[in-house]
Short mmCIF file of C-alpha atoms in Angstrom, two decimals:
data_model
loop_
_atom_site.label_atom_id
_atom_site.label_comp_id
_atom_site.label_asym_id
_atom_site.label_seq_id
_atom_site.Cartn_x
_atom_site.Cartn_y
_atom_site.Cartn_z
CA MET Q 1 89.22 132.24 107.53
CA ARG Q 2 90.07 136.04 107.23
CA LEU Q 3 93.23 138.16 107.35
CA SER Q 4 93.72 139.87 110.45
CA GLY Q 5 97.25 141.48 110.04
CA TRP Q 6 100.71 141.13 108.79
CA TYR Q 7 104.41 141.79 109.59
CA ILE Q 8 106.76 142.71 106.83
CA ASP Q 9 110.53 142.20 107.47
CA GLY Q 10 111.62 143.63 104.24
CA TYR Q 11 109.62 143.99 101.00
CA GLY Q 12 109.87 147.00 98.65
CA ILE Q 13 109.69 150.24 100.67
CA PHE Q 14 108.33 148.47 103.84
CA HIS Q 15 110.73 147.30 106.57
CA ASP Q 16 109.74 146.17 110.13
CA TYR Q 17 106.17 147.09 109.33
CA GLU Q 18 103.46 145.49 111.23
CA MET Q 19 99.81 145.77 111.34
CA ARG Q 20 97.31 143.66 113.57
CA ASP Q 21 93.80 143.37 114.54
CA LEU Q 22 92.13 144.34 111.27
CA ARG Q 23 88.42 144.67 111.81
CA ASP Q 24 85.80 142.57 110.14
CA GLY Q 25 84.28 143.81 107.05
CA LEU Q 26 85.71 146.24 104.39
CA THR Q 27 89.05 147.76 105.11
CA ILE Q 28 90.26 150.53 102.81
CA PHE Q 29 93.87 151.60 102.50
CA LEU Q 30 94.35 155.17 101.11
CA GLY Q 31 97.52 156.82 99.98
CA PRO Q 32 99.26 158.70 97.24
CA ASN Q 33 101.19 157.24 94.38
CA GLU Q 34 104.30 155.08 95.45
CA ALA Q 35 102.79 154.93 98.96
CA GLY Q 36 103.07 151.00 98.88
CA LYS Q 37 99.43 149.96 97.99
CA SER Q 38 100.55 147.56 95.22
CA THR Q 39 103.49 146.50 97.11
CA LEU Q 40 101.30 145.46 100.11
CA LEU Q 41 98.78 143.77 97.65
CA ASN Q 42 101.74 141.81 96.16
CA PHE Q 43 103.20 141.01 99.60
CA VAL Q 44 100.02 139.31 100.74
CA SER Q 45 99.81 137.28 97.52
CA GLY Q 46 103.36 136.34 97.70
CA VAL Q 47 103.19 134.97 101.38
CA LEU Q 48 100.05 132.94 100.46
CA PHE Q 49 101.00 131.54 97.02
CA GLY Q 50 104.85 132.21 96.79
CA PHE Q 51 107.06 135.14 95.67
CA PRO Q 52 108.42 135.44 92.11
CA GLN Q 53 111.98 134.05 91.96
CA ARG Q 54 113.18 135.73 88.99
CA ARG Q 55 112.25 138.75 86.60
CA GLY Q 56 109.62 137.88 84.19
CA GLN Q 57 107.37 136.16 86.72
CA GLY Q 58 106.27 139.42 88.29
CA PRO Q 59 107.71 142.35 90.29
CA LEU Q 60 110.33 141.17 92.82
CA TYR Q 61 110.10 144.10 95.30
CA PRO Q 62 113.47 143.77 96.83
CA PRO Q 63 113.86 145.21 100.38
CA LEU Q 64 114.93 148.80 99.91
CA HIS Q 65 115.45 149.59 103.48
CA GLY Q 66 116.77 146.33 104.80
CA GLY Q 67 115.57 143.17 106.52
CA ARG Q 68 115.02 139.71 105.27
CA HIS Q 69 113.07 139.53 102.01
CA GLY Q 70 109.69 138.35 103.22
CA GLY Q 71 107.27 138.38 106.23
CA ARG Q 72 104.22 136.73 107.76
CA LEU Q 73 100.46 137.01 107.68
CA PHE Q 74 98.11 136.51 110.70
CA LEU Q 75 94.84 134.60 109.77
CA GLU Q 76 91.90 134.20 111.96
CA CYS Q 77 89.86 131.16 111.99
CA PRO Q 78 86.01 131.29 112.39
CA ASP Q 79 86.35 130.13 116.00
CA GLY Q 80 88.83 132.90 116.59
CA GLU Q 81 91.96 130.86 116.75
CA ALA Q 82 95.04 132.36 114.91
CA VAL Q 83 97.10 130.86 112.13
CA VAL Q 84 100.49 132.37 111.05
CA VAL Q 85 101.86 132.12 107.57
CA ALA Q 86 105.59 133.01 107.20
CA ARG Q 87 107.49 133.06 103.94
CA GLU Q 88 110.72 134.41 102.59
CA THR Q 89 112.18 134.64 99.13
CA GLY Q 90 115.55 133.25 97.95
CA ASP Q 91 116.93 129.90 97.05
CA ARG Q 92 115.53 128.26 100.16
CA LYS Q 93 111.86 129.34 99.56
CA MET Q 94 111.19 129.14 103.16
CA LEU Q 95 107.56 128.59 104.17
CA ARG Q 96 106.44 128.22 107.78
CA ILE Q 97 102.86 127.61 108.94
CA THR Q 98 102.06 127.78 112.69
CA LEU Q 99 98.62 126.16 113.58
CA PRO Q 100 96.50 127.39 116.61
CA GLY Q 101 97.91 124.81 118.80
CA GLY Q 102 101.32 125.84 118.13
CA GLU Q 103 101.91 122.78 115.89
CA GLU Q 104 103.72 123.22 112.42
CA GLY Q 105 101.43 123.09 109.47
CA THR Q 106 101.99 122.03 105.93
CA GLU Q 107 101.20 123.31 102.50
CA ASP Q 108 98.04 121.23 102.39
CA ASP Q 109 96.88 123.07 105.43
CA LEU Q 110 97.48 126.48 103.80
CA ARG Q 111 95.49 125.38 100.70
CA ARG Q 112 92.66 124.33 102.98
CA PHE Q 113 92.74 127.68 104.86
CA VAL Q 114 92.39 129.73 101.58
CA GLY Q 115 89.52 127.53 100.38
CA TYR Q 116 91.78 125.77 97.72
CA VAL Q 117 92.02 129.03 95.81
CA ASP Q 118 95.12 129.07 93.40
CA ALA Q 119 97.20 132.31 92.81
CA ALA Q 120 95.36 132.82 89.29
CA LEU Q 121 91.91 132.76 91.00
CA TYR Q 122 93.12 135.03 93.72
CA ARG Q 123 94.59 137.55 91.36
CA THR Q 124 91.47 137.48 89.35
CA ILE Q 125 88.78 137.90 92.04
CA PHE Q 126 90.51 139.10 95.06
CA ALA Q 127 93.74 140.97 94.28
CA PHE Q 128 93.26 142.69 90.97
CA ASP Q 129 95.28 145.92 90.34
CA LEU Q 130 95.03 148.91 88.19
CA HIS Q 131 96.56 146.86 85.13
CA ASP Q 132 93.85 144.25 85.62
CA LEU Q 133 91.14 146.87 85.89
CA HIS Q 134 92.54 148.44 82.63
CA SER Q 135 92.04 145.02 80.81
CA PHE Q 136 88.50 144.85 82.06
CA GLU Q 137 87.64 148.13 80.16
CA THR Q 138 87.66 146.32 76.78
CA LEU Q 139 85.11 143.84 78.03
CA LYS Q 140 81.54 144.27 77.97
CA ALA Q 141 79.22 143.36 81.00
CA GLU Q 142 78.62 139.93 79.63
CA GLY Q 143 82.46 139.46 79.09
CA ILE Q 144 83.23 140.51 82.72
CA ARG Q 145 80.54 138.07 84.02
CA ASP Q 146 82.16 135.39 81.81
CA ARG Q 147 85.64 136.16 83.07
CA ILE Q 148 84.55 135.97 86.85
CA PHE Q 149 82.48 132.64 86.25
CA SER Q 150 85.36 131.07 84.36
CA ALA Q 151 87.81 132.16 87.20
CA GLY Q 152 85.50 130.35 89.65
CA ILE Q 153 85.63 127.22 87.65
CA ALA Q 154 89.21 127.09 86.06
CA GLY Q 155 90.92 129.23 88.68
CA ALA Q 156 92.98 130.96 85.98
CA GLY Q 157 90.46 133.55 84.51
CA ALA Q 158 90.27 131.77 81.26
CA SER Q 159 86.97 132.12 79.12
CA ALA Q 160 84.55 129.39 80.00
CA ARG Q 161 83.36 129.63 76.20
CA GLN Q 162 86.89 128.66 75.27
CA VAL Q 163 86.84 125.69 77.49
CA ILE Q 164 83.45 124.68 76.13
CA GLU Q 165 84.77 124.95 72.57
CA ALA Q 166 87.74 122.84 73.24
CA LEU Q 167 85.57 120.13 74.87
CA LYS Q 168 83.28 120.08 71.76
CA GLU Q 169 86.50 119.74 69.52
CA ARG Q 170 87.71 116.85 71.72
CA GLN Q 171 84.29 115.11 71.53
CA ALA Q 172 83.98 115.40 67.73
CA ALA Q 173 87.48 113.92 67.37
CA LEU Q 174 86.50 111.03 69.56
CA LEU Q 175 83.34 110.41 67.60
CA ARG Q 176 85.06 110.23 64.19
CA PRO Q 177 85.07 106.85 62.51
CA ARG Q 178 88.79 106.41 63.07
CA ALA Q 179 88.48 107.21 66.75
CA ARG Q 180 85.84 104.64 67.29
CA ALA Q 181 88.60 102.02 67.76
CA LEU Q 182 90.22 104.12 70.41
CA ILE Q 183 86.84 104.29 72.23
CA THR Q 184 86.48 100.58 71.96
CA GLU Q 185 90.06 100.07 73.39
CA LEU Q 186 89.22 102.49 76.22
CA LEU Q 187 85.96 100.67 77.07
CA ASP Q 188 87.72 97.47 77.16
CA ALA Q 189 90.38 98.93 79.31
CA VAL Q 190 87.69 100.05 81.64
CA ILE Q 191 85.95 96.76 81.78
CA GLU Q 192 89.22 94.95 82.44
CA THR Q 193 90.02 97.45 85.24
CA GLN Q 194 86.66 96.87 86.76
CA GLU Q 195 87.15 93.04 86.80
CA LYS Q 196 90.72 93.56 88.39
CA ALA Q 197 89.08 95.79 90.96
CA ALA Q 198 86.30 93.20 91.75
CA ALA Q 199 88.93 90.51 91.95
CA ALA Q 200 90.95 92.78 94.26
CA ARG Q 201 87.95 93.55 96.41
CA ALA Q 202 87.09 89.76 96.78
CA ALA Q 203 90.76 89.00 97.76
CA ALA Q 204 90.50 91.82 100.24
CA SER Q 205 87.37 90.37 101.78
CA GLU Q 206 89.27 87.24 102.65
CA TYR Q 207 91.94 89.14 104.46
CA PRO Q 208 90.37 88.82 108.00
CA VAL Q 209 90.00 84.94 107.56
CA LEU Q 210 93.60 84.60 106.36
CA ALA Q 211 94.88 86.78 109.04
CA ALA Q 212 92.96 84.68 111.72
CA ARG Q 213 94.60 81.54 110.14
CA GLU Q 214 98.04 83.27 110.36
CA ASP Q 215 97.52 84.00 114.00
CA ALA Q 216 96.34 80.42 114.70
CA ALA Q 217 99.44 79.11 112.94
CA ALA Q 218 101.70 81.47 114.98
CA VAL Q 219 100.20 80.03 118.14
CA GLU Q 220 100.67 76.50 117.03
CA ILE Q 221 104.22 77.09 115.84
CA ALA Q 222 105.01 78.44 119.27
CA GLY Q 223 103.45 75.37 121.00
CA LEU Q 224 105.35 73.11 118.79
CA ALA Q 225 108.60 74.97 119.48
CA LYS Q 226 108.12 74.55 123.37
CA ALA Q 227 107.27 70.83 122.96
CA ARG Q 228 110.47 70.43 120.93
CA GLU Q 229 112.57 72.04 123.55
CA GLU Q 230 110.90 69.91 126.31
CA ALA Q 231 111.63 66.76 124.20
CA GLU Q 232 115.30 67.78 123.60
CA GLU Q 233 115.69 68.24 127.44
CA MET Q 234 114.38 64.66 127.91
CA ARG Q 235 116.71 63.35 125.30
CA ARG Q 236 119.66 65.00 126.99
CA GLY Q 237 118.76 63.51 130.31
CA ALA Q 238 118.35 60.01 128.84
CA GLN Q 239 121.73 60.28 126.96
CA ALA Q 240 123.26 61.18 130.35
CA LEU Q 241 121.88 58.18 131.94
CA VAL Q 242 123.13 55.87 129.09
CA ASP Q 243 126.63 57.44 129.56
CA LEU Q 244 126.62 56.75 133.16
CA TRP Q 245 125.43 53.19 132.97
CA PRO Q 246 128.82 51.50 132.76
CA LEU Q 247 130.22 53.51 135.63
CA TRP Q 248 126.91 52.56 137.74
CA ARG Q 249 127.33 48.89 136.68
CA GLU Q 250 130.96 48.81 137.66
CA ARG Q 251 130.17 50.48 140.95
CA ALA Q 252 127.43 48.00 141.67
CA GLU Q 253 129.75 45.09 140.91
CA ALA Q 254 132.34 46.43 143.25
CA GLU Q 255 129.86 46.86 146.09
CA ALA Q 256 128.71 43.14 145.48
CA GLU Q 257 132.30 42.13 145.60
CA LEU Q 258 132.83 44.12 148.65
CA ASP Q 259 129.82 42.59 150.42
CA ARG Q 260 131.29 39.03 149.71
CA LEU Q 261 134.48 39.86 151.48
CA GLU Q 262 134.88 38.87 155.22
CA PRO Q 263 134.81 41.84 157.58
CA VAL Q 264 138.20 42.90 158.87
CA GLU Q 265 138.27 42.96 162.80
CA HIS Q 266 141.56 44.88 163.00
CA PHE Q 267 142.96 47.41 160.46
CA PRO Q 268 146.63 47.97 160.51
CA ASP Q 269 147.80 51.40 161.62
CA ASP Q 270 150.40 51.37 158.77
CA ALA Q 271 147.86 50.07 156.11
CA ALA Q 272 148.09 53.27 154.08
CA ALA Q 273 151.92 53.07 153.94
CA ARG Q 274 151.80 49.33 153.19
CA MET Q 275 149.15 49.98 150.36
CA ALA Q 276 151.38 52.67 148.83
CA ALA Q 277 154.30 50.25 148.97
CA VAL Q 278 152.33 47.68 147.23
CA ARG Q 279 151.13 50.08 144.60
CA ALA Q 280 154.74 51.04 144.03
CA GLU Q 281 156.02 47.35 143.75
CA VAL Q 282 153.00 46.88 141.28
CA ARG Q 283 153.97 49.75 139.13
CA SER Q 284 157.73 48.65 139.32
CA ALA Q 285 156.52 45.10 138.32
CA VAL Q 286 154.51 46.61 135.44
CA GLU Q 287 157.49 48.70 134.06
CA ARG Q 288 159.87 45.79 134.36
CA ARG Q 289 157.30 43.55 132.32
CA GLU Q 290 157.14 46.34 129.66
CA LYS Q 291 160.79 46.56 129.58
CA LEU Q 292 161.12 42.72 129.18
CA VAL Q 293 158.42 42.80 126.44
CA ALA Q 294 160.17 45.56 124.58
CA GLU Q 295 163.64 43.72 124.79
CA ARG Q 296 161.94 40.51 123.59
CA SER Q 297 160.50 42.30 120.67
CA ALA Q 298 163.83 43.73 119.83
CA LYS Q 299 165.45 40.30 119.96
CA GLU Q 300 162.77 38.80 117.78
CA ALA Q 301 163.10 41.39 115.26
CA ARG Q 302 167.03 41.00 115.28
CA VAL Q 303 166.63 37.30 114.72
CA ARG Q 304 164.25 37.83 111.71
CA GLU Q 305 166.66 40.30 110.26
CA LEU Q 306 169.56 37.67 110.47
CA GLU Q 307 167.53 35.00 109.04
CA SER Q 308 166.73 37.23 106.05
CA ARG Q 309 170.39 37.64 105.33
CA ARG Q 310 171.02 33.98 105.04
#
């Protein structure tokens, strides 16, 4: 991955400034003081790792000639594909990454593109300015080697000797008599964790068997549900036959009685009218009977009432 160009919308003295198709190898920018060399250096670092948000974190480089505060970098992959990294300052801290296929990338993609270099390592190895060079003047050749070696390990330019001394102090503290109990506790915790991990792996190994059992149980449940629906359908049919049995028996008895009757050779023309008249007389007789029964009940009630007054 290499830097092939940039576009600055607004950053310091730069506005609507674009540079594309930088060649491979060493590129030198030459200009007088205040020409914008340090501004350009900080712009590249800001797009890659984030711009300072307030004073004290570094120079802010507000756009002096207009434009949105930020811009974009053009990166070229080893296969020649292009990646665009755009960032703006402000409260929203906008970051947009466009991958070769046009898809939107993430910050993880950006860290992968820069080789997982952080801002401190970048400033120490790749983007040091005159102030950083001035701090190197007080170092001997061995100190410079130590600074570069440490930056490659820690990513912050701290002395590797300081890191080693801190590790030695930590080791001595852990080996003190009072600290042995802590080491024992840590070992017990490690053993317990390993046992839990082994139990978890054993349980995980049974997952395919349990999953197969679950699938078989699901198939069996589906079959039982279908059989239940069929049995319920048969039950409803049998219940319907039971409910119809009295009507069927009455119909059969009526047909048997009809068969026992002698056939009628001549059916009167006014049979329907005569049947209607008979039905009317039957209804009238039933009504008279009900009326007589009601009158009789009333008289009996009256008699009982008179007898109770005696």
